[in-house]
Amino acid sequence: VHEGEILVEVRACSICGGDLKIYRDANRPLPHFMFGHEVSGVVVQVGAGVERFREGDRVAYAHNNYCGTCAICRAGSPAWCKEFPLPFRGGGGFADYVLFQTPPRGCGVYKIPDNLGFPEAALAEPLDCALGAVMRSRPLPAEVAVVIGLGGMGHLISQVLNALHVKVIGVDLQEAKRHKAAPYCVLTLDPSGPDGAAIQQQVMDYTSGQGADIVFEAVGKQATLTLAFELIKIGGRLIQVGVFARPMDNFDPDRWLFRKDVTMIPAKGPAPWVTTAGESLALDMLSRGVVQAESVVSVFHRQNAAAAFEAQDTGGAVRSVILPE
Ligand SMILES: [Zn+2]
Ligand SMILES: [Zn+2]
């Protein structure tokens, strides 16, 4: 443990959609890539010069470290800060221990509020990403947002939107995921079925023929991005959250963007969403119950790790969280 570092014993780590895609081999593994960045645990060793943490602190990783002063940070993209390149951007959370840097500023590790357990606190990083996606859509109360894909990101985005009084229409192929999202959606829709146009008709009916103000594409496939452009209103905002494992064949900028006046906004990666007290906004929202972890988290033990990946892929688990014991 070097100066400025803390060693954390992992207590919980959830499976990111990006982890799942690499697990399925749809994506090529990246150099330096390590599975598992949605981590919570206990500080077991503290390097020289670390003042913010002590041994025994319960902590969670919420976003990348960032310097706050480089050109990229100042331009508003601290998730890409050049001062903290890979492999300092998380990972390794399915091992027993992870090592974190704790810079004086822009530290992405936070203490966990007392009323939050480790599996719930592991959602800090995906919730931070979800907050970023929602904020980039600039939602207004009573607007209608369609969320395509009710995995972990889709669920967390839906909950944040619902807390902001946006009307959420959730779309997913899996009945179990739609059922879990129902409490924070005005409608949940199944995009399969014999008539592919049915879902478009339901969204048009709900919006008096206008289409949705905002659509979140949280899957990363050609079919779902195409659907997103069909469901959005003229002048709407489309937020791309899903990770595309490969390029698309039929992107139609003329019909989808130019002739519908649609703004397409990417929302990749965590950003530092912090409270005025300098704590993680994601952990604060979980602690206050603004976002409920219960409908999102399914807990697995490490010996059943393969089942955890399978459940999140096809078995109705929204976010599988793996515990070491
Ligand atoms: Zn993640
Ligand atoms: Zn920077």
Coordinates of N, CA, C and O and ligand atoms in Angstrom, one line a residue, residues 14-19 37-38 125-126 129 153 270 319, ligand 1:
S14 N -21.3 -5.5 -7.8 CA -22.3 -5.8 -8.7 C -21.8 -5.9 -10.1 O -20.7 -5.4 -10.4
I15 N -22.5 -6.5 -11.0 CA -22.1 -6.8 -12.4 C -22.6 -5.7 -13.3 O -23.8 -5.5 -13.4
C16 N -21.7 -4.9 -13.9 CA -22.0 -3.9 -14.8 C -22.5 -4.5 -16.1 O -22.0 -5.6 -16.5
G17 N -23.4 -3.8 -16.8 CA -23.7 -4.3 -18.2 C -22.5 -4.5 -19.1 O -22.5 -5.4 -19.9
G18 N -21.5 -3.6 -18.9 CA -20.3 -3.7 -19.7 C -19.5 -5.0 -19.3 O -19.0 -5.7 -20.2
D19 N -19.5 -5.4 -18.0 CA -18.9 -6.7 -17.6 C -19.6 -7.8 -18.3 O -19.0 -8.8 -18.8
H37 N -16.3 -3.2 -11.1 CA -15.9 -1.8 -10.6 C -17.0 -1.3 -9.7 O -16.9 -0.1 -9.3
E38 N -18.1 -2.0 -9.5 CA -19.2 -1.5 -8.6 C -19.1 -2.1 -7.2 O -19.8 -3.0 -6.9
E125 N -21.9 3.4 -8.0 CA -21.3 3.7 -9.3 C -22.4 3.7 -10.4 O -22.5 4.7 -11.1
P126 N -23.2 2.6 -10.5 CA -24.2 2.7 -11.6 C -25.3 3.8 -11.3 O -25.7 4.4 -12.3
C129 N -23.8 6.9 -12.6 CA -24.0 7.0 -14.1 C -25.4 7.3 -14.5 O -25.6 8.1 -15.4
M153 N -29.2 -0.1 -15.2 CA -29.2 1.3 -15.6 C -30.6 1.8 -15.9 O -31.0 2.8 -15.4
P270 N -19.3 7.3 -15.3 CA -19.7 8.0 -14.1 C -19.1 9.4 -14.1 O -18.0 9.6 -14.6
R319 N -29.9 -6.4 -11.3 CA -28.5 -6.2 -11.0 C -28.1 -7.3 -10.1 O -28.5 -7.4 -8.9
Ligands
ZN1 ZN -20.7 0.1 -14.0

